[in-house]
Coordinates of C-alpha atoms in Angstrom, one line a residue:
H162 CA 0.0 0.0 0.0
V163 CA 1.5 3.4 -0.9
S164 CA -1.4 5.7 -0.3
D165 CA -0.9 8.8 1.8
P166 CA -3.3 8.6 4.7
Q167 CA -3.1 12.4 4.9
T168 CA -5.0 12.9 1.6
H169 CA -7.7 10.5 2.7
H170 CA -7.9 12.2 6.2
T171 CA -7.3 8.8 7.8
H172 CA -3.8 9.5 9.3
L173 CA -5.2 9.7 12.9
Y174 CA -6.5 6.1 13.0
S175 CA -4.4 3.9 15.2
S176 CA -4.4 0.8 12.9
D177 CA -2.0 -1.6 11.2
F178 CA -4.1 -1.6 8.0
L179 CA -4.6 0.7 5.1
I180 CA -7.7 2.9 5.7
V181 CA -9.1 4.9 2.8
R182 CA -12.3 6.8 1.9
R183 CA -14.6 5.9 -0.9
A184 CA -14.9 7.8 -4.2
Q185 CA -11.2 8.9 -3.9
E186 CA -8.2 7.2 -5.5
F187 CA -5.7 5.2 -3.4
Q188 CA -2.6 3.4 -4.7
I189 CA -1.2 -0.1 -4.2
K190 CA 2.0 -1.7 -5.4
I191 CA 2.0 -5.2 -6.9
T192 CA 5.1 -7.2 -7.4
F193 CA 5.1 -9.9 -10.1
D194 CA 7.9 -12.5 -10.9
R195 CA 8.8 -10.7 -14.1
P196 CA 8.0 -7.3 -15.7
Y197 CA 4.4 -6.6 -16.6
K198 CA 3.6 -6.6 -20.4
P199 CA 0.3 -4.6 -20.8
A200 CA -0.3 -6.0 -24.3
E201 CA -0.5 -9.6 -23.3
D202 CA -0.7 -9.9 -19.5
K203 CA -4.2 -9.9 -18.0
F204 CA -4.8 -9.5 -14.3
A205 CA -7.3 -8.1 -11.9
V206 CA -7.2 -6.8 -8.3
E207 CA -10.1 -8.4 -6.4
F208 CA -11.8 -6.9 -3.4
V209 CA -13.9 -9.2 -1.3
I210 CA -16.0 -8.5 1.8
G211 CA -18.0 -11.0 3.9
P212 CA -18.3 -14.8 3.9
S213 CA -20.0 -15.3 0.5
P214 CA -18.8 -12.7 -2.0
Q215 CA -21.1 -12.0 -5.0
Y216 CA -20.6 -9.5 -7.8
S217 CA -24.3 -8.6 -7.9
K218 CA -24.4 -7.7 -4.2
G219 CA -21.3 -5.5 -4.4
T220 CA -19.3 -7.9 -2.1
Y221 CA -17.0 -9.1 -4.8
I222 CA -15.4 -6.4 -6.9
P223 CA -12.7 -7.0 -9.6
V224 CA -10.7 -4.0 -10.6
F225 CA -8.9 -4.0 -14.0
P226 CA -5.8 -2.0 -15.0
T227 CA -6.9 -1.1 -18.6
E228 CA -9.4 1.5 -19.9
E229 CA -11.3 -1.0 -22.1
R230 CA -12.1 -3.3 -19.1
Q231 CA -13.6 -1.3 -16.2
S232 CA -16.0 -2.5 -13.5
V233 CA -17.8 -0.4 -10.9
W234 CA -14.5 0.7 -9.4
R235 CA -11.9 2.3 -11.7
G236 CA -8.3 1.1 -12.0
R237 CA -5.3 2.6 -13.7
I238 CA -1.6 1.9 -13.9
V239 CA 0.3 4.8 -12.4
E240 CA 3.8 3.6 -12.9
T241 CA 5.9 0.5 -13.8
S242 CA 9.4 -0.3 -12.7
D243 CA 10.9 -3.7 -13.3
N244 CA 8.6 -6.3 -11.8
V245 CA 6.6 -3.7 -9.7
I246 CA 3.6 -1.8 -10.8
T247 CA 1.8 0.9 -8.9
M248 CA -2.0 0.8 -9.5
G249 CA -4.5 3.6 -8.7
I250 CA -7.9 2.4 -7.6
T251 CA -11.0 4.6 -7.2
T252 CA -14.0 3.0 -5.4
S253 CA -17.6 3.9 -6.2
P254 CA -19.3 6.6 -4.0
E255 CA -22.0 4.0 -2.9
C256 CA -19.7 1.1 -2.1
I257 CA -20.0 -0.9 1.0
V258 CA -18.2 0.5 4.1
G259 CA -16.2 -2.0 6.0
K260 CA -13.1 -4.2 5.9
Y261 CA -12.2 -5.8 2.5
M262 CA -9.7 -8.6 1.6
I263 CA -7.5 -8.1 -1.4
Y264 CA -6.4 -10.8 -4.0
V265 CA -4.6 -10.5 -7.3
S266 CA -5.8 -12.9 -10.0
V267 CA -3.8 -13.6 -13.2
V268 CA -5.0 -15.2 -16.4
T269 CA -2.5 -18.1 -17.2
P270 CA -2.6 -20.8 -19.9
Y271 CA -3.9 -23.1 -17.1
G272 CA -6.8 -20.8 -16.2
I273 CA -7.1 -18.0 -13.6
R274 CA -4.6 -18.2 -10.7
R275 CA -5.3 -16.2 -7.5
T276 CA -2.9 -15.1 -4.8
R277 CA -3.3 -16.6 -1.3
R278 CA -5.1 -14.8 1.5
E279 CA -2.8 -12.3 3.0
P280 CA -4.5 -10.8 6.2
K281 CA -1.9 -8.0 6.4
S282 CA -3.1 -6.5 3.1
D283 CA -6.7 -6.1 4.2
I284 CA -8.1 -2.6 3.7
Y285 CA -10.8 -0.5 5.4
I286 CA -13.1 1.6 3.2
L287 CA -15.0 4.4 4.9
F288 CA -17.6 7.1 4.1
N289 CA -16.0 10.3 2.5
P290 CA -17.4 13.7 3.5
W291 CA -14.6 15.3 1.4
S292 CA -15.9 13.9 -1.9
P293 CA -18.8 15.7 -3.6
A294 CA -19.9 12.3 -5.0
D295 CA -20.5 10.7 -1.6
P296 CA -24.0 11.2 0.0
V297 CA -22.2 12.3 3.3
F298 CA -20.4 15.2 1.5
L299 CA -20.2 18.2 3.8
D300 CA -18.9 21.3 1.9
D301 CA -17.3 23.1 4.9
E302 CA -13.8 22.3 5.9
E303 CA -14.1 23.7 9.5
E304 CA -17.3 21.8 10.1
R305 CA -15.6 18.6 8.8
E306 CA -12.6 19.2 11.1
E307 CA -15.1 19.4 14.0
C308 CA -17.7 16.8 13.1
I309 CA -15.3 14.1 11.7
M310 CA -11.8 14.8 13.0
N311 CA -12.2 16.1 16.5
E312 CA -11.9 13.4 19.1
L313 CA -12.9 15.7 22.0
G314 CA -16.3 17.3 22.7
I315 CA -18.5 19.0 25.1
I316 CA -22.0 17.8 25.9
Y317 CA -24.5 20.3 27.5
H318 CA -26.9 19.4 30.3
G319 CA -28.7 21.1 33.2
T320 CA -31.4 23.6 32.5
Y321 CA -31.7 26.2 29.9
D322 CA -31.0 29.1 32.3
D323 CA -28.2 27.3 34.0
V324 CA -26.3 25.2 31.4
S325 CA -23.7 22.7 32.6
E326 CA -21.0 21.1 30.5
R327 CA -19.5 17.6 30.3
A328 CA -16.2 17.1 28.5
W329 CA -16.2 13.8 26.5
N330 CA -13.5 11.8 24.8
Y331 CA -15.0 10.3 21.6
G332 CA -11.8 8.5 20.7
Q333 CA -13.0 7.5 17.2
F334 CA -9.4 7.0 16.0
E335 CA -8.2 4.9 19.0
F336 CA -7.0 1.3 18.4
G337 CA -9.9 -1.2 18.1
V338 CA -12.7 1.4 17.9
L339 CA -13.2 1.1 14.1
D340 CA -13.5 -2.7 14.4
A341 CA -15.9 -2.3 17.3
C342 CA -18.1 0.0 15.1
L343 CA -18.1 -2.5 12.3
F344 CA -18.9 -5.3 14.8
I345 CA -22.1 -3.4 15.9
M346 CA -23.4 -3.8 12.3
D347 CA -22.4 -7.5 12.3
K348 CA -24.3 -8.0 15.6
A349 CA -27.4 -6.4 14.1
D350 CA -27.2 -8.9 11.3
M351 CA -27.2 -6.0 8.9
P352 CA -26.9 -7.2 5.3
L353 CA -23.5 -6.2 3.8
S354 CA -25.2 -4.8 0.7
N355 CA -27.0 -2.2 2.9
R356 CA -23.8 -1.0 4.5
G357 CA -23.0 1.6 1.9
D358 CA -26.3 3.4 2.5
V359 CA -25.8 6.0 5.1
I360 CA -29.6 6.2 5.8
K361 CA -29.7 2.5 6.6
V362 CA -26.4 2.5 8.6
T363 CA -27.6 5.4 10.9
R364 CA -31.0 3.9 11.4
V365 CA -29.6 0.5 12.3
A366 CA -27.1 2.1 14.7
S367 CA -29.8 4.1 16.4
A368 CA -31.4 0.7 17.4
M369 CA -28.1 -1.0 18.2
L370 CA -26.7 1.5 20.6
N371 CA -29.4 0.7 23.1
S372 CA -29.8 -2.9 24.5
R373 CA -33.6 -2.9 24.2
D374 CA -34.8 -5.7 21.8
D375 CA -31.5 -6.5 20.1
D376 CA -28.7 -6.8 22.8
G377 CA -27.2 -3.5 21.7
V378 CA -24.3 -1.6 23.2
L379 CA -25.7 0.2 26.3
V380 CA -28.2 -0.6 29.0
G381 CA -30.3 2.4 30.1
N382 CA -30.8 3.0 33.8
W383 CA -32.6 6.0 35.3
S384 CA -33.4 4.4 38.7
G385 CA -30.5 5.8 40.8
D386 CA -29.3 2.3 41.7
Y387 CA -26.2 1.4 39.7
T388 CA -24.9 -1.5 41.8
Y389 CA -24.3 -3.8 39.0
G390 CA -22.5 -1.4 36.6
V391 CA -20.9 1.9 36.1
P392 CA -23.1 4.9 37.0
P393 CA -23.9 6.9 33.8
T394 CA -22.3 10.1 35.3
S395 CA -19.0 8.3 35.8
W396 CA -18.2 7.7 32.1
T397 CA -15.9 10.3 30.4
G398 CA -15.4 8.7 27.0
S399 CA -16.7 6.2 24.5
V400 CA -13.6 4.0 24.0
E401 CA -13.9 1.7 27.0
I402 CA -17.6 1.2 26.3
L403 CA -17.1 0.2 22.7
L404 CA -14.1 -2.0 23.4
D405 CA -15.9 -3.8 26.2
Y406 CA -18.9 -4.4 24.0
A407 CA -16.8 -5.8 21.1
G408 CA -14.4 -7.6 23.3
S409 CA -17.2 -9.5 25.0
R410 CA -18.7 -10.3 21.5
G411 CA -21.8 -8.2 22.3
T412 CA -22.6 -8.2 26.0
P413 CA -24.4 -4.9 26.6
V414 CA -22.5 -2.4 28.8
C415 CA -24.1 -1.0 32.0
Y416 CA -25.3 1.9 32.4
A417 CA -26.3 4.8 30.2
Q418 CA -28.6 7.8 30.2
C419 CA -29.2 10.0 27.2
W420 CA -25.9 11.8 26.9
V421 CA -24.0 8.5 27.1
Y422 CA -26.1 7.1 24.2
A423 CA -25.5 10.2 22.2
A424 CA -21.8 10.4 22.9
V425 CA -21.1 6.8 21.9
F426 CA -23.3 7.1 18.8
N427 CA -21.3 10.2 17.9
T428 CA -18.1 8.1 18.1
F429 CA -19.7 5.6 15.8
L430 CA -20.6 8.3 13.2
R431 CA -17.3 10.1 13.2
C432 CA -15.3 6.8 13.1
L433 CA -17.1 5.6 10.0
G434 CA -16.8 9.0 8.3
I435 CA -20.3 10.3 8.8
P436 CA -20.3 13.9 10.0
G437 CA -21.8 13.8 13.5
R438 CA -22.5 16.1 16.5
V439 CA -24.3 15.8 19.9
V440 CA -27.1 18.3 20.5
T441 CA -29.0 19.0 23.6
N442 CA -32.7 20.1 23.7
F443 CA -33.7 21.9 26.9
F444 CA -37.2 21.2 28.2
S445 CA -37.6 18.2 25.9
A446 CA -41.0 16.7 25.6
H447 CA -41.4 13.0 25.7
D448 CA -44.7 12.5 24.0
N449 CA -45.9 9.1 25.1
D450 CA -49.0 8.9 22.9
G451 CA -47.9 10.8 19.8
N452 CA -50.5 13.6 20.0
L453 CA -48.1 16.6 20.1
K454 CA -49.4 17.7 23.5
M455 CA -47.9 17.2 26.9
D456 CA -51.0 16.2 28.8
I457 CA -50.7 16.8 32.5
I458 CA -53.7 15.6 34.4
L459 CA -54.8 16.9 37.8
D460 CA -57.6 15.5 39.9
E461 CA -60.6 17.6 41.0
N462 CA -58.6 19.0 43.9
G463 CA -55.8 20.1 41.6
K464 CA -53.4 17.3 42.7
L465 CA -51.2 15.7 40.0
D466 CA -52.7 12.4 38.9
R467 CA -49.5 10.3 38.4
N468 CA -51.2 7.2 37.1
R469 CA -52.9 9.1 34.3
T470 CA -50.1 11.5 33.4
K471 CA -48.0 9.5 30.9
D472 CA -46.2 12.3 29.1
S473 CA -43.0 13.7 30.7
I474 CA -40.8 16.8 30.1
W475 CA -37.1 16.1 30.4
N476 CA -35.0 19.1 31.7
Y477 CA -32.8 18.3 28.8
H478 CA -32.4 15.5 26.3
C479 CA -29.4 14.7 24.1
W480 CA -29.5 13.2 20.6
N481 CA -27.3 13.3 17.5
E482 CA -27.3 15.0 14.2
C483 CA -25.6 13.5 11.2
F484 CA -25.1 15.1 7.8
M485 CA -26.3 13.4 4.6
A486 CA -28.1 13.8 1.3
R487 CA -31.7 12.4 1.4
S488 CA -32.2 11.0 -2.0
D489 CA -35.4 9.3 -0.6
L490 CA -37.0 12.7 0.2
P491 CA -37.9 15.8 -2.0
P492 CA -35.1 18.4 -2.5
G493 CA -34.4 20.6 0.5
F494 CA -34.6 17.9 3.2
G495 CA -31.0 16.8 3.1
G496 CA -28.3 18.2 5.4
W497 CA -28.5 17.6 9.2
Q498 CA -30.7 14.7 10.3
V499 CA -31.7 13.7 13.9
V500 CA -30.9 10.2 15.1
D501 CA -31.5 9.2 18.7
A502 CA -30.4 6.0 20.4
T503 CA -32.0 6.7 23.8
P504 CA -34.8 4.1 24.1
Q505 CA -37.9 6.3 24.5
E506 CA -40.5 5.0 22.0
T507 CA -40.5 2.3 19.4
S508 CA -40.3 3.0 15.7
D509 CA -41.4 0.3 13.3
G510 CA -41.5 -2.0 16.3
M511 CA -37.9 -1.3 17.6
F512 CA -36.4 1.2 20.0
R513 CA -34.8 3.6 17.5
C514 CA -35.3 7.1 16.1
G515 CA -34.3 8.7 12.8
P516 CA -32.9 9.8 10.6
A517 CA -35.4 12.7 10.6
S518 CA -34.6 15.8 8.6
V519 CA -34.1 18.8 10.7
A520 CA -35.4 21.0 7.9
A521 CA -38.6 18.9 7.7
V522 CA -39.1 19.3 11.5
K523 CA -38.6 23.1 11.2
H524 CA -41.2 23.4 8.5
G525 CA -43.8 21.0 10.0
Q526 CA -43.4 18.5 7.1
I527 CA -43.5 15.6 9.5
C528 CA -44.8 13.1 7.0
Y529 CA -41.3 12.3 5.8
P530 CA -39.4 9.3 7.3
F531 CA -38.1 8.6 9.8
D532 CA -39.8 9.5 13.1
A533 CA -40.2 13.2 12.4
P534 CA -43.5 13.6 14.4
F535 CA -41.7 12.4 17.6
V536 CA -38.8 14.8 17.1
F537 CA -41.3 17.6 16.2
A538 CA -43.1 17.0 19.5
E539 CA -39.8 17.0 21.4
V540 CA -39.2 20.7 20.5
N541 CA -42.8 22.0 19.8
S542 CA -45.3 20.4 22.2
D543 CA -47.8 22.6 24.1
V544 CA -48.0 21.8 27.8
I545 CA -51.6 21.5 28.8
F546 CA -53.0 21.0 32.3
Y547 CA -56.3 19.2 32.5
R548 CA -58.6 18.9 35.5
R549 CA -60.3 15.5 35.6
Q550 CA -63.8 15.7 36.9
K551 CA -65.4 12.9 39.0
D552 CA -67.2 11.6 35.9
G553 CA -63.9 11.2 34.0
T554 CA -64.2 14.2 31.6
L555 CA -61.1 16.4 31.1
E556 CA -61.2 20.2 31.2
A557 CA -58.2 22.2 30.0
V558 CA -57.3 24.7 32.7
K559 CA -53.9 26.0 31.6
V560 CA -51.9 26.0 28.4
N561 CA -48.2 26.9 28.0
Q562 CA -47.1 27.1 24.3
T563 CA -43.5 28.2 24.8
H564 CA -42.1 26.0 27.6
V565 CA -41.0 23.0 25.5
G566 CA -38.0 23.2 23.2
R567 CA -36.7 26.3 24.9
M568 CA -33.2 26.0 23.5
V569 CA -31.1 23.6 21.4
L570 CA -27.3 23.7 21.8
T571 CA -24.3 22.0 20.3
K572 CA -20.6 22.6 20.6
A573 CA -19.1 25.4 18.5
V574 CA -16.9 24.6 15.6
L575 CA -13.2 24.2 16.5
H576 CA -13.4 26.0 19.9
D577 CA -15.0 25.2 23.2
G578 CA -17.9 27.7 23.1
R579 CA -21.5 26.7 22.5
R580 CA -23.6 27.2 19.5
D581 CA -27.4 27.9 19.8
I582 CA -29.1 26.1 16.9
T583 CA -32.7 26.5 18.1
D584 CA -33.5 28.3 14.9
H585 CA -32.6 25.2 12.9
Y586 CA -35.5 23.4 14.6
K587 CA -38.2 26.1 14.9
F588 CA -39.1 29.7 13.9
P589 CA -39.1 32.2 16.8
E590 CA -41.9 31.6 19.3
G591 CA -45.0 33.6 18.6
E592 CA -44.1 34.6 15.1
R593 CA -46.9 34.0 12.4
K594 CA -44.6 31.6 10.7
E595 CA -44.2 29.5 13.8
R596 CA -47.9 29.1 14.2
R597 CA -48.3 28.3 10.5
V598 CA -45.8 25.4 10.9
L599 CA -47.8 24.1 13.8
E600 CA -50.9 24.2 11.6
K601 CA -49.0 22.4 8.9
A602 CA -48.1 19.7 11.4
E603 CA -51.7 19.4 12.3
E604 CA -52.6 18.6 8.7
F605 CA -50.3 15.6 9.1
G606 CA -52.2 14.3 12.1
C607 CA -50.8 16.2 15.1
Q608 CA -53.5 17.1 17.5
R609 CA -53.5 20.4 19.4
E610 CA -55.7 21.7 22.2
K611 CA -58.4 23.9 20.6
A612 CA -60.4 24.8 23.8
S613 CA -59.7 28.4 24.9
V614 CA -58.7 28.5 28.5
P615 CA -60.6 31.2 30.5
Q616 CA -58.3 34.0 31.7
S617 CA -58.0 33.5 35.5
D618 CA -58.3 36.5 37.6
V619 CA -55.9 35.3 40.3
E620 CA -52.3 34.6 39.2
V621 CA -49.7 32.7 41.1
E622 CA -46.0 32.7 40.6
I623 CA -43.1 30.8 42.2
P624 CA -39.8 32.6 41.7
N625 CA -36.8 30.5 40.8
L626 CA -34.4 29.5 43.5
D627 CA -30.7 28.5 43.5
V628 CA -30.1 26.3 46.5
R629 CA -27.0 24.5 47.4
V630 CA -27.2 20.9 48.6
G631 CA -27.6 20.8 52.4
D632 CA -29.0 24.3 52.8
N633 CA -32.4 25.3 54.0
F634 CA -34.6 27.4 51.7
D635 CA -37.9 29.3 51.7
V636 CA -40.5 28.8 49.1
T637 CA -42.3 32.0 48.2
L638 CA -45.6 32.1 46.3
Q639 CA -46.7 35.4 44.9
F640 CA -50.4 35.8 44.4
K641 CA -52.0 38.6 42.4
N642 CA -55.7 39.4 42.4
N643 CA -56.5 41.0 39.0
S644 CA -60.2 41.5 39.7
D645 CA -62.0 44.3 41.5
Q646 CA -63.6 41.9 44.0
R647 CA -62.3 40.0 47.0
R648 CA -61.1 36.5 46.2
S649 CA -60.3 33.6 48.5
A650 CA -58.1 30.9 47.0
D651 CA -57.8 27.2 48.0
V652 CA -54.1 26.5 47.4
Y653 CA -52.5 23.1 46.8
I654 CA -48.6 23.1 47.0
T655 CA -46.5 20.0 46.4
G656 CA -42.8 19.8 46.1
T657 CA -41.1 16.7 44.6
V658 CA -37.7 15.4 43.9
V659 CA -37.6 14.9 40.1
Y660 CA -35.1 13.1 37.9
Y661 CA -33.9 15.0 34.8
T662 CA -36.3 12.9 32.8
G663 CA -39.3 14.4 34.6
V664 CA -39.9 11.2 36.6
P665 CA -40.9 12.0 40.1
S666 CA -39.3 10.4 43.2
A667 CA -40.0 11.5 46.8
E668 CA -42.6 14.1 47.8
V669 CA -40.8 16.6 50.1
L670 CA -43.4 19.3 50.6
F671 CA -47.2 19.2 50.9
K672 CA -49.3 22.1 52.0
T673 CA -52.9 23.3 51.5
P674 CA -53.2 26.9 52.7
K675 CA -56.1 29.2 52.1
V676 CA -55.3 32.7 50.8
K677 CA -57.6 35.7 51.1
L678 CA -56.9 38.6 48.6
E679 CA -58.3 42.1 48.5
P680 CA -59.3 43.6 45.1
L681 CA -56.3 44.3 42.8
Q682 CA -54.0 43.3 45.6
S683 CA -50.8 41.2 45.6
E684 CA -49.8 38.9 48.5

């Protein structure tokens, strides 16, 4: 092999093998036992992947040195010196991504003779975001440096008005990681002939990075009890997780929460050559029943009905974006696509999500595959409080249209700042255009609450508190009577410890005071 890894942007991989990108020429040297005579000698370089190679499936590919005989990959002789020839080979932009074996076959008077298997000459072929012919082509050198070549990242969490950062080592070029990423596709029994299609590769990976229904890479655990594994907050990089999974031939690794799924998925994407980044959505709706509303159900006294409230709002949720052309969709829906490996809801019967076009989500065109309605709901749901009467009917009492999808962040390009990409997902709240998008989504079957909620004449507000662990704190409620009559309010206050996924744990406060308010008075 004489290719320069620098020109293929594969120089950072720690590997003993040649690693090249598709749709771009690489060179190999072949030594014969006498000088090559182009006029009479006939030979081919054969590339083989998988256990039963077939020309029709793209798993057996002969490459010829002359113009008159060419297959799907192009070959040419670059130079000849004595018994050695240097051959340039250009793979097709749709070819299978993975590890190939190389043979040389020669036509002799006794039939075709083929070289023996030589494991040292195996070659990895990856996606190529530098080639305009490849569907993952990304025409921005700085973005490629960040989303393919950067091994370090920052993942955002916390709340939108108090963002915290986690540093992460993606380690996509470390020894063994490329093999682990290819093993994930083997473990999914993914047909080799699909492994050149970036849409199929990312969809399979979104299912395989969680262990639900397919013994994938990571076991989710949001319980707080991590006795039998590593607590999700303890991981700082992807390498150990991927090497453990591949080294055990596919025993799922314990434990993950959303940022761990997204970080390991990001390593998978960057390692195979698919531009990838981790994004965080603050106040992310988990719409359990697919109706684009966060239904919060209160009993007739105003108490949260936990059994009937199935939807939850996560303080934040991390997913991935990967960059690709979408030849399966109308023009304009290529570019960044959402893929999400955190097991929240099933898609076509498996826990997976995406790829969903970010542009389609922004414009409410949620009919396009895959899983756009779920992603649309994560950033656009209205939060609706219902009071459930004794007879079981629900009455909407309060609607908040701006809480969900408050901010979407990803790491800035080539420096450690953050980039606010909320406007990639939605038009500014309250603009005419934004409401038009929601109407568009309704045409595709999204339900929204139509009932107008009566304007209440008593308002209540709880100011935000910053409290350190171990300190006492006061909870202040500010009541305001907007009417010109006296009002007495029956108040129901509950305080609960809540996980970042919106799942409640212990109730720590429970009070039911009565408040009397004079006309137009605050208390």
